[in-house]
mmCIF file of C-alpha atoms and ligand atoms in Angstrom:
data_model
loop_
_atom_site.group_PDB
_atom_site.id
_atom_site.type_symbol
_atom_site.label_atom_id
_atom_site.label_comp_id
_atom_site.label_asym_id
_atom_site.label_seq_id
_atom_site.Cartn_x
_atom_site.Cartn_y
_atom_site.Cartn_z
ATOM 1 C CA MET F 1 0.108 -0.297 0.100
ATOM 2 C CA PRO F 2 1.347 3.343 -1.143
ATOM 3 C CA PRO F 3 1.795 5.737 2.168
ATOM 4 C CA THR F 4 -0.823 8.133 1.983
ATOM 5 C CA MET F 5 -0.296 12.050 1.889
ATOM 6 C CA PRO F 6 -1.048 13.046 5.237
ATOM 7 C CA THR F 7 2.182 10.300 6.212
ATOM 8 C CA LEU F 8 4.057 11.486 3.738
ATOM 9 C CA VAL F 9 3.379 15.109 5.484
ATOM 10 C CA ILE F 10 4.709 13.604 8.867
ATOM 11 C CA ALA F 11 7.570 12.457 6.884
ATOM 12 C CA LEU F 12 8.578 15.570 5.251
ATOM 13 C CA PHE F 13 8.057 17.741 8.896
ATOM 14 C CA LEU F 14 10.290 15.072 10.692
ATOM 15 C CA SER F 15 12.996 15.077 8.178
ATOM 16 C CA LEU F 16 12.893 18.894 8.231
ATOM 17 C CA PHE F 17 12.793 19.359 11.953
ATOM 18 C CA VAL F 18 15.832 16.713 12.900
ATOM 19 C CA LEU F 19 17.593 18.600 10.279
ATOM 20 C CA GLN F 20 17.250 21.761 11.688
ATOM 21 C CA THR F 21 17.390 20.584 15.470
ATOM 22 C CA THR F 22 21.123 18.443 14.212
ATOM 23 C CA VAL F 23 22.346 21.847 12.692
ATOM 24 C CA GLU F 24 21.306 24.038 15.618
ATOM 25 C CA GLU F 25 22.927 21.544 18.510
ATOM 26 C CA GLY F 26 25.493 20.433 16.430
ATOM 27 C CA LEU F 27 26.457 23.820 16.332
ATOM 28 C CA ILE F 28 26.927 24.585 20.062
ATOM 29 C CA LEU F 29 28.203 20.757 20.199
ATOM 30 C CA LEU F 30 31.308 22.342 18.264
ATOM 31 C CA ASN F 31 31.144 25.537 20.281
ATOM 32 C CA ILE F 32 31.868 23.555 23.248
ATOM 33 C CA ARG F 33 34.195 21.185 22.168
ATOM 34 C CA ARG F 34 36.163 24.232 20.320
ATOM 35 C CA LEU F 35 36.449 25.899 24.216
ATOM 36 C CA ARG F 36 37.375 22.781 25.994
ATOM 37 C CA HIS F 37 40.113 22.359 23.297
ATOM 38 C CA LEU F 38 41.497 26.118 24.003
ATOM 39 C CA ARG F 39 41.413 24.814 27.679
ATOM 40 C CA THR F 40 43.134 22.253 27.527
ATOM 41 C CA THR F 41 45.958 23.090 25.390
ATOM 42 C CA GLY F 42 46.264 26.435 27.367
ATOM 43 C CA ALA F 43 45.401 28.183 23.965
ATOM 44 C CA GLU F 44 42.093 30.472 25.657
ATOM 45 C CA VAL F 45 43.452 33.826 24.697
ATOM 46 C CA PRO F 46 44.482 34.624 21.206
ATOM 47 C CA ALA F 47 48.475 35.899 20.694
ATOM 48 C CA PRO F 48 47.510 39.814 19.889
ATOM 49 C CA LEU F 49 45.688 39.909 23.021
ATOM 50 C CA ARG F 50 48.270 38.132 25.927
ATOM 51 C CA HIS F 51 49.346 41.166 27.291
ATOM 52 C CA HIS F 52 46.044 42.985 28.166
ATOM 53 C CA ILE F 53 44.187 39.997 29.312
ATOM 54 C CA ASP F 54 45.192 38.011 32.426
ATOM 55 C CA ALA F 55 45.081 33.742 32.643
ATOM 56 C CA GLU F 56 42.530 34.391 35.479
ATOM 57 C CA THR F 57 40.243 36.855 33.187
ATOM 58 C CA SER F 58 40.301 34.675 30.619
ATOM 59 C CA ARG F 59 39.597 31.673 32.485
ATOM 60 C CA LYS F 60 36.099 32.917 33.843
ATOM 61 C CA SER F 61 35.356 34.323 30.071
ATOM 62 C CA SER F 62 35.663 30.788 28.366
ATOM 63 C CA ASP F 63 34.345 29.198 31.778
ATOM 64 C CA TYR F 64 30.941 31.818 31.235
ATOM 65 C CA THR F 65 30.982 30.806 27.528
ATOM 66 C CA LEU F 66 30.885 27.423 27.894
ATOM 67 C CA ALA F 67 28.314 27.099 30.651
ATOM 68 C CA ASN F 68 26.095 29.430 28.383
ATOM 69 C CA ALA F 69 27.006 27.363 24.863
ATOM 70 C CA ARG F 70 25.776 24.187 27.873
ATOM 71 C CA PHE F 71 22.595 25.819 28.924
ATOM 72 C CA ALA F 72 21.555 26.414 24.625
ATOM 73 C CA LEU F 73 22.422 22.921 24.157
ATOM 74 C CA VAL F 74 19.983 21.865 26.918
ATOM 75 C CA HIS F 75 17.084 24.243 26.348
ATOM 76 C CA GLY F 76 17.391 23.397 22.687
ATOM 77 C CA ALA F 77 16.644 19.875 23.572
ATOM 78 C CA TYR F 78 14.404 20.475 25.830
ATOM 79 C CA GLY F 79 12.209 22.961 23.325
ATOM 80 C CA ALA F 80 12.580 20.566 20.342
ATOM 81 C CA VAL F 81 11.243 17.602 22.748
ATOM 82 C CA LEU F 82 8.681 19.686 23.517
ATOM 83 C CA THR F 83 7.670 20.664 20.031
ATOM 84 C CA LEU F 84 7.221 17.311 18.865
ATOM 85 C CA LEU F 85 4.680 16.378 21.951
ATOM 86 C CA VAL F 86 2.515 19.178 21.498
ATOM 87 C CA LEU F 87 2.099 18.467 17.473
ATOM 88 C CA PHE F 88 2.267 14.262 18.107
ATOM 89 C CA SER F 89 0.375 13.708 21.148
ATOM 90 C CA GLY F 90 -3.149 14.732 19.882
ATOM 91 C CA LEU F 91 -3.014 17.907 22.895
ATOM 92 C CA LEU F 92 -3.923 20.621 19.609
ATOM 93 C CA PRO F 93 -6.943 18.651 17.627
ATOM 94 C CA GLY F 94 -8.372 17.446 21.336
ATOM 95 C CA PHE F 95 -7.760 21.099 22.588
ATOM 96 C CA ALA F 96 -9.691 22.427 19.793
ATOM 97 C CA ASN F 97 -12.398 19.948 19.848
ATOM 98 C CA TYR F 98 -12.404 21.131 23.847
ATOM 99 C CA LEU F 99 -13.378 24.632 23.260
ATOM 100 C CA SER F 100 -15.966 24.506 20.411
ATOM 101 C CA ARG F 101 -17.662 21.789 22.496
ATOM 102 C CA HIS F 102 -17.675 24.543 24.870
ATOM 103 C CA GLY F 103 -19.244 26.840 22.264
ATOM 104 C CA LEU F 104 -16.248 28.867 20.801
ATOM 105 C CA ALA F 105 -15.787 29.559 17.130
ATOM 106 C CA GLY F 106 -14.813 31.440 14.125
ATOM 107 C CA SER F 107 -12.708 34.333 15.815
ATOM 108 C CA HIS F 108 -12.813 33.671 19.175
ATOM 109 C CA LEU F 109 -12.205 29.889 19.039
ATOM 110 C CA PHE F 110 -8.965 30.739 16.759
ATOM 111 C CA VAL F 111 -7.767 33.578 19.440
ATOM 112 C CA VAL F 112 -8.181 31.464 22.702
ATOM 113 C CA PHE F 113 -6.610 28.319 20.923
ATOM 114 C CA LEU F 114 -3.582 30.814 20.268
ATOM 115 C CA VAL F 115 -3.152 32.763 23.639
ATOM 116 C CA VAL F 116 -3.573 29.590 25.637
ATOM 117 C CA LEU F 117 -0.671 27.424 23.776
ATOM 118 C CA SER F 118 1.639 29.781 23.622
ATOM 119 C CA ALA F 119 1.169 30.864 27.384
ATOM 120 C CA VAL F 120 1.462 26.659 27.942
ATOM 121 C CA LEU F 121 4.719 27.179 25.748
ATOM 122 C CA ALA F 122 5.733 30.288 27.267
ATOM 123 C CA LEU F 123 5.465 28.641 31.116
ATOM 124 C CA ALA F 124 7.176 24.965 30.231
ATOM 125 C CA HIS F 125 10.169 27.753 29.232
ATOM 126 C CA LEU F 126 9.802 29.814 32.273
ATOM 127 C CA PRO F 127 12.045 27.502 34.586
ATOM 128 C CA PHE F 128 15.144 27.969 32.015
ATOM 129 C CA GLY F 129 14.706 32.169 32.209
ATOM 130 C CA LEU F 130 14.876 31.751 35.798
ATOM 131 C CA TYR F 131 17.957 28.993 35.648
ATOM 132 C CA HIS F 132 19.651 31.262 33.461
ATOM 133 C CA THR F 133 19.534 34.512 35.436
ATOM 134 C CA PHE F 134 19.345 32.912 38.742
ATOM 135 C CA ALA F 135 21.976 30.206 38.499
ATOM 136 C CA ILE F 136 24.368 31.374 35.496
ATOM 137 C CA GLU F 137 23.925 34.649 35.690
ATOM 138 C CA SER F 138 24.510 34.883 39.329
ATOM 139 C CA ARG F 139 27.187 32.567 39.343
ATOM 140 C CA PHE F 140 29.586 34.541 37.115
ATOM 141 C CA GLY F 141 28.785 38.021 39.040
ATOM 142 C CA PHE F 142 26.439 39.701 36.153
ATOM 143 C CA ASN F 143 23.270 39.318 38.132
ATOM 144 C CA ARG F 144 21.753 42.140 40.060
ATOM 145 C CA THR F 145 17.870 40.998 38.806
ATOM 146 C CA THR F 146 15.892 40.522 42.552
ATOM 147 C CA TRP F 147 12.938 37.741 42.349
ATOM 148 C CA ARG F 148 10.777 40.384 42.930
ATOM 149 C CA LEU F 149 12.149 42.084 39.525
ATOM 150 C CA TRP F 150 12.198 39.545 37.605
ATOM 151 C CA PHE F 151 8.966 38.231 38.234
ATOM 152 C CA GLY F 152 7.445 41.637 37.776
ATOM 153 C CA ASP F 153 8.876 42.062 34.418
ATOM 154 C CA ARG F 154 7.353 38.832 33.194
ATOM 155 C CA LEU F 155 4.014 40.204 34.805
ATOM 156 C CA LYS F 156 4.623 43.489 32.903
ATOM 157 C CA GLY F 157 5.507 41.281 29.714
ATOM 158 C CA LEU F 158 2.271 39.136 30.010
ATOM 159 C CA LEU F 159 0.023 42.339 30.475
ATOM 160 C CA LEU F 160 1.629 44.407 27.643
ATOM 161 C CA SER F 161 1.769 41.056 25.263
ATOM 162 C CA ALA F 162 -1.959 40.592 26.014
ATOM 163 C CA ALA F 163 -3.019 44.482 25.231
ATOM 164 C CA ILE F 164 -0.853 44.389 21.803
ATOM 165 C CA GLY F 165 -1.161 40.634 21.030
ATOM 166 C CA LEU F 166 -5.183 40.276 21.541
ATOM 167 C CA PRO F 167 -6.470 43.185 19.189
ATOM 168 C CA LEU F 168 -3.302 41.877 16.748
ATOM 169 C CA LEU F 169 -4.915 38.193 16.837
ATOM 170 C CA TYR F 170 -8.224 39.118 16.009
ATOM 171 C CA ALA F 171 -7.083 41.828 12.876
ATOM 172 C CA VAL F 172 -5.362 38.603 11.806
ATOM 173 C CA HIS F 173 -8.497 36.746 11.783
ATOM 174 C CA GLY F 174 -10.160 39.311 10.552
ATOM 175 C CA PHE F 175 -8.204 39.436 7.377
ATOM 176 C CA MET F 176 -8.255 35.701 7.267
ATOM 177 C CA ALA F 177 -11.781 35.254 7.104
ATOM 178 C CA LEU F 178 -12.893 38.728 5.244
ATOM 179 C CA ALA F 179 -10.263 39.657 2.784
ATOM 180 C CA GLY F 180 -10.661 36.764 0.326
ATOM 181 C CA PRO F 181 -8.075 34.795 -1.371
ATOM 182 C CA SER F 182 -5.444 36.892 -0.947
ATOM 183 C CA TRP F 183 -6.048 38.225 2.763
ATOM 184 C CA TRP F 184 -2.281 36.735 2.993
ATOM 185 C CA LEU F 185 -1.120 40.287 0.887
ATOM 186 C CA TRP F 186 -3.438 42.076 3.040
ATOM 187 C CA LEU F 187 -2.452 40.980 6.050
ATOM 188 C CA PHE F 188 1.025 41.840 5.415
ATOM 189 C CA ALA F 189 0.465 45.784 4.491
ATOM 190 C CA PHE F 190 -0.945 45.705 7.894
ATOM 191 C CA LEU F 191 2.016 44.051 10.125
ATOM 192 C CA VAL F 192 4.267 46.375 7.611
ATOM 193 C CA ALA F 193 2.349 49.326 9.153
ATOM 194 C CA VAL F 194 2.361 47.697 12.598
ATOM 195 C CA GLN F 195 5.884 47.826 12.796
ATOM 196 C CA VAL F 196 6.190 50.953 11.611
ATOM 197 C CA VAL F 197 3.751 52.359 15.013
ATOM 198 C CA MET F 198 6.091 50.080 16.685
ATOM 199 C CA LEU F 199 9.079 51.711 15.836
ATOM 200 C CA TRP F 200 7.741 54.893 17.270
ATOM 201 C CA ALA F 201 5.784 53.277 20.421
ATOM 202 C CA PHE F 202 9.117 51.173 21.491
ATOM 203 C CA PRO F 203 11.297 53.901 22.855
ATOM 204 C CA ALA F 204 8.572 56.064 23.456
ATOM 205 C CA LEU F 205 6.221 53.975 25.478
ATOM 206 C CA ILE F 206 7.231 50.302 26.480
ATOM 207 C CA ALA F 207 11.494 50.645 26.951
ATOM 208 C CA PRO F 208 10.262 53.316 30.073
ATOM 209 C CA MET F 209 7.732 50.780 31.192
ATOM 210 C CA PHE F 210 11.027 48.570 32.141
ATOM 211 C CA ASN F 211 13.786 51.346 32.710
ATOM 212 C CA LYS F 212 14.729 54.567 33.227
ATOM 213 C CA PHE F 213 16.281 56.793 30.440
ATOM 214 C CA VAL F 214 18.017 60.141 30.854
ATOM 215 C CA SER F 215 19.995 62.297 28.331
ATOM 216 C CA LEU F 216 24.007 61.705 29.348
ATOM 217 C CA PRO F 217 25.045 64.310 31.258
ATOM 218 C CA ASP F 218 27.333 67.097 29.719
ATOM 219 C CA GLY F 219 30.888 66.067 29.969
ATOM 220 C CA ASP F 220 34.213 64.594 28.831
ATOM 221 C CA LEU F 221 32.431 61.275 27.373
ATOM 222 C CA LYS F 222 28.894 63.543 25.763
ATOM 223 C CA GLN F 223 31.503 65.744 23.949
ATOM 224 C CA ARG F 224 33.697 62.894 22.900
ATOM 225 C CA LEU F 225 30.643 60.822 21.734
ATOM 226 C CA GLU F 226 28.950 64.061 20.049
ATOM 227 C CA THR F 227 32.305 64.408 18.375
ATOM 228 C CA LEU F 228 32.543 60.690 17.249
ATOM 229 C CA ALA F 229 28.478 61.045 15.722
ATOM 230 C CA ARG F 230 29.294 64.323 13.953
ATOM 231 C CA ASP F 231 32.601 63.154 12.341
ATOM 232 C CA THR F 232 31.268 59.848 10.957
ATOM 233 C CA GLY F 233 27.919 62.163 9.728
ATOM 234 C CA PHE F 234 25.783 59.984 11.856
ATOM 235 C CA ARG F 235 22.456 61.789 12.227
ATOM 236 C CA ASN F 236 21.010 61.070 15.681
ATOM 237 C CA ARG F 237 18.154 61.953 18.463
ATOM 238 C CA GLY F 238 20.927 62.529 20.944
ATOM 239 C CA LEU F 239 22.646 60.271 23.720
ATOM 240 C CA PHE F 240 20.859 58.775 26.606
ATOM 241 C CA VAL F 241 21.606 56.641 29.259
ATOM 242 C CA VAL F 242 19.443 53.527 30.557
ATOM 243 C CA ASP F 243 19.503 51.943 34.556
ATOM 244 C CA ALA F 244 20.582 48.611 33.060
ATOM 245 C CA SER F 245 22.835 47.709 35.945
ATOM 246 C CA ARG F 246 19.037 47.692 38.217
ATOM 247 C CA ARG F 247 19.122 43.840 36.147
ATOM 248 C CA SER F 248 22.588 43.166 35.125
ATOM 249 C CA ARG F 249 26.172 43.968 35.210
ATOM 250 C CA HIS F 250 26.731 43.829 31.573
ATOM 251 C CA SER F 251 27.181 46.695 29.587
ATOM 252 C CA ASN F 252 26.541 47.355 26.227
ATOM 253 C CA ALA F 253 24.644 50.397 23.784
ATOM 254 C CA TYR F 254 22.399 50.366 21.200
ATOM 255 C CA PHE F 255 19.807 52.704 19.103
ATOM 256 C CA THR F 256 16.206 52.838 18.760
ATOM 257 C CA GLY F 257 14.175 54.170 15.692
ATOM 258 C CA LEU F 258 14.902 53.692 11.889
ATOM 259 C CA PHE F 259 16.127 57.401 10.727
ATOM 260 C CA ARG F 260 18.036 59.355 13.055
ATOM 261 C CA PRO F 261 18.273 57.004 15.666
ATOM 262 C CA ARG F 262 18.084 57.774 19.993
ATOM 263 C CA ILE F 263 21.817 56.539 20.756
ATOM 264 C CA VAL F 264 21.330 54.264 24.165
ATOM 265 C CA LEU F 265 24.088 53.873 26.447
ATOM 266 C CA PHE F 266 23.922 51.030 29.663
ATOM 267 C CA ASP F 267 24.855 53.096 32.734
ATOM 268 C CA THR F 268 27.048 49.613 33.831
ATOM 269 C CA LEU F 269 29.013 51.257 30.798
ATOM 270 C CA VAL F 270 29.241 54.988 31.321
ATOM 271 C CA GLU F 271 30.186 54.185 34.457
ATOM 272 C CA LYS F 272 32.906 50.942 34.389
ATOM 273 C CA MET F 273 34.431 52.106 30.668
ATOM 274 C CA SER F 274 37.082 55.010 29.797
ATOM 275 C CA THR F 275 35.931 57.503 27.395
ATOM 276 C CA ASP F 276 38.307 56.012 24.872
ATOM 277 C CA GLU F 277 36.683 52.436 25.577
ATOM 278 C CA ALA F 278 33.113 53.872 25.321
ATOM 279 C CA ALA F 279 34.167 55.743 22.042
ATOM 280 C CA ALA F 280 35.233 52.757 20.906
ATOM 281 C CA VAL F 281 31.484 50.600 21.713
ATOM 282 C CA LEU F 282 29.832 53.465 19.971
ATOM 283 C CA ALA F 283 31.784 53.505 16.529
ATOM 284 C CA HIS F 284 30.864 49.646 16.548
ATOM 285 C CA GLU F 285 26.993 50.525 16.451
ATOM 286 C CA ILE F 286 27.925 53.455 14.439
ATOM 287 C CA GLY F 287 29.632 50.857 12.095
ATOM 288 C CA HIS F 288 26.355 48.731 11.801
ATOM 289 C CA TYR F 289 24.448 51.915 10.982
ATOM 290 C CA GLN F 290 26.477 52.985 8.476
ATOM 291 C CA ALA F 291 26.649 49.277 6.944
ATOM 292 C CA HIS F 292 22.822 49.576 6.723
ATOM 293 C CA HIS F 293 22.849 46.505 8.814
ATOM 294 C CA ILE F 294 19.596 47.523 10.467
ATOM 295 C CA HIS F 295 17.652 48.587 7.789
ATOM 296 C CA LYS F 296 18.909 45.050 5.618
ATOM 297 C CA ARG F 297 18.020 42.963 8.787
ATOM 298 C CA MET F 298 14.399 44.762 8.744
ATOM 299 C CA VAL F 299 14.207 44.132 4.838
ATOM 300 C CA LEU F 300 14.979 40.396 5.337
ATOM 301 C CA SER F 301 12.573 39.860 7.993
ATOM 302 C CA LEU F 302 9.630 41.679 5.889
ATOM 303 C CA ALA F 303 10.535 39.425 2.982
ATOM 304 C CA GLY F 304 10.431 36.733 5.153
ATOM 305 C CA MET F 305 7.291 37.215 6.468
ATOM 306 C CA LEU F 306 5.952 37.733 3.522
ATOM 307 C CA VAL F 307 7.110 34.384 2.180
ATOM 308 C CA ALA F 308 5.769 33.066 5.286
ATOM 309 C CA LEU F 309 2.615 34.338 4.979
ATOM 310 C CA PHE F 310 1.842 33.129 1.471
ATOM 311 C CA ALA F 311 3.062 29.571 2.480
ATOM 312 C CA LEU F 312 0.598 29.584 5.371
ATOM 313 C CA SER F 313 -2.156 30.722 3.272
ATOM 314 C CA ARG F 314 -1.695 28.096 0.980
ATOM 315 C CA LEU F 315 -0.774 25.569 3.650
ATOM 316 C CA ILE F 316 -4.014 26.108 5.715
ATOM 317 C CA ILE F 317 -5.960 24.910 3.140
ATOM 318 C CA TRP F 318 -4.556 21.484 2.360
ATOM 319 C CA PRO F 319 -6.478 18.835 3.897
ATOM 320 C CA PRO F 320 -3.367 16.616 4.156
ATOM 321 C CA LEU F 321 -1.482 19.061 6.581
ATOM 322 C CA PHE F 322 -4.402 19.556 8.950
ATOM 323 C CA GLN F 323 -4.932 15.485 8.687
ATOM 324 C CA ALA F 324 -0.943 14.717 9.693
ATOM 325 C CA PHE F 325 -1.527 16.987 13.069
ATOM 326 C CA GLY F 326 -4.861 14.821 13.826
ATOM 327 C CA PHE F 327 -7.453 17.570 12.548
ATOM 328 C CA ALA F 328 -10.145 16.354 10.864
ATOM 329 C CA ARG F 329 -10.134 19.427 8.871
ATOM 330 C CA PRO F 330 -8.846 22.637 7.940
ATOM 331 C CA SER F 331 -10.651 24.728 10.666
ATOM 332 C CA SER F 332 -10.124 28.349 11.293
ATOM 333 C CA THR F 333 -11.016 30.441 8.549
ATOM 334 C CA ARG F 334 -13.358 27.762 6.458
ATOM 335 C CA ARG F 335 -15.645 30.353 5.232
ATOM 336 C CA TRP F 336 -14.321 31.155 1.567
ATOM 337 C CA ARG F 337 -12.106 27.749 0.662
ATOM 338 C CA SER F 338 -13.340 24.804 1.709
ATOM 339 C CA SER F 339 -13.987 23.449 -2.081
ATOM 340 C CA ARG F 340 -11.409 25.657 -3.185
ATOM 341 C CA TRP F 341 -8.339 23.972 -1.924
ATOM 342 C CA GLU F 342 -7.097 22.466 -4.529
ATOM 343 C CA ALA F 343 -7.598 25.268 -6.994
ATOM 344 C CA ALA F 344 -5.738 27.409 -4.730
ATOM 345 C CA LEU F 345 -2.955 24.471 -4.819
ATOM 346 C CA SER F 346 -2.324 24.878 -8.516
ATOM 347 C CA PRO F 347 0.521 27.146 -9.418
ATOM 348 C CA SER F 348 -2.097 29.009 -11.989
ATOM 349 C CA SER F 349 -3.782 30.379 -9.116
ATOM 350 C CA TRP F 350 -0.448 31.285 -7.377
ATOM 351 C CA SER F 351 -0.279 34.728 -8.384
ATOM 352 C CA LEU F 352 -2.201 37.451 -6.563
HETATM 353 ZN ZN1 LIG K 401 28.438 44.126 16.059
#
């Protein structure tokens, strides 16, 4: 008996999933072996840096990298097992049936199903977040987050995702159900608009909910960094300092905003680094900006989103996919497509 279409779908999915997991975990494993090798040969510090970094610091730094790599390895394996469990335990169709038996349909079914699923997954990953902050980061002296602050951040994040995510999910369902066969294109345009709004809202409204931002005080550092920005032709909305030391001793700098961004320095960077070192960090960030890394990454992620939405629009009307994962039939956006999936899959209809 030849394999059925759903069996082929499962086989294809599992092959791709195993390939992805093997590559990701394999790369981490290679990195761990490389670090261990450097340690046994005592070659942790590259020759040009030997005069600047002592053995103790270098040992600590490679211990930290190793601990993070081991953590990523275990976390990745856990995530992979979790994904397979959720997909093949019959949990998803069972839960969807449960919701429809309790009177949920259409957009409410769509939203509640996705919200509960992502809440369960977030909860399943919570111990890893805790371990990373309070075991790894603490052991190496980087963590400054209290338990109260950590859970407060999670709670704020949860409320924020609900406030932004719920209306967004209803909008997604609205496009799928009402915008006709090219809903994916309309949804894409809508999501681009949402991203533009978020580019403004993140520095203006969201980031200040978690941290305090103040202008970099006048002085040598400010003068040096402003000169650097001017000399490199880097137009910006000014220099800010964020109270990152409330959570961690790591130091960093970043930009927010697409055109004329704000430059944000961690207070840890301002405190710990000399003016030259801070200028070097900013120069590195300006380099990213001048080489258009930020814009390129954005264009790439939008292109990826467009391809994913198109693929989704074709896949969610393809019964074998649903049968493969235990659903009776394509469920959430039945309205315009029930008998059209074959037509939709023929290449002639793949244009707009
Ligand atoms: Zn960089």
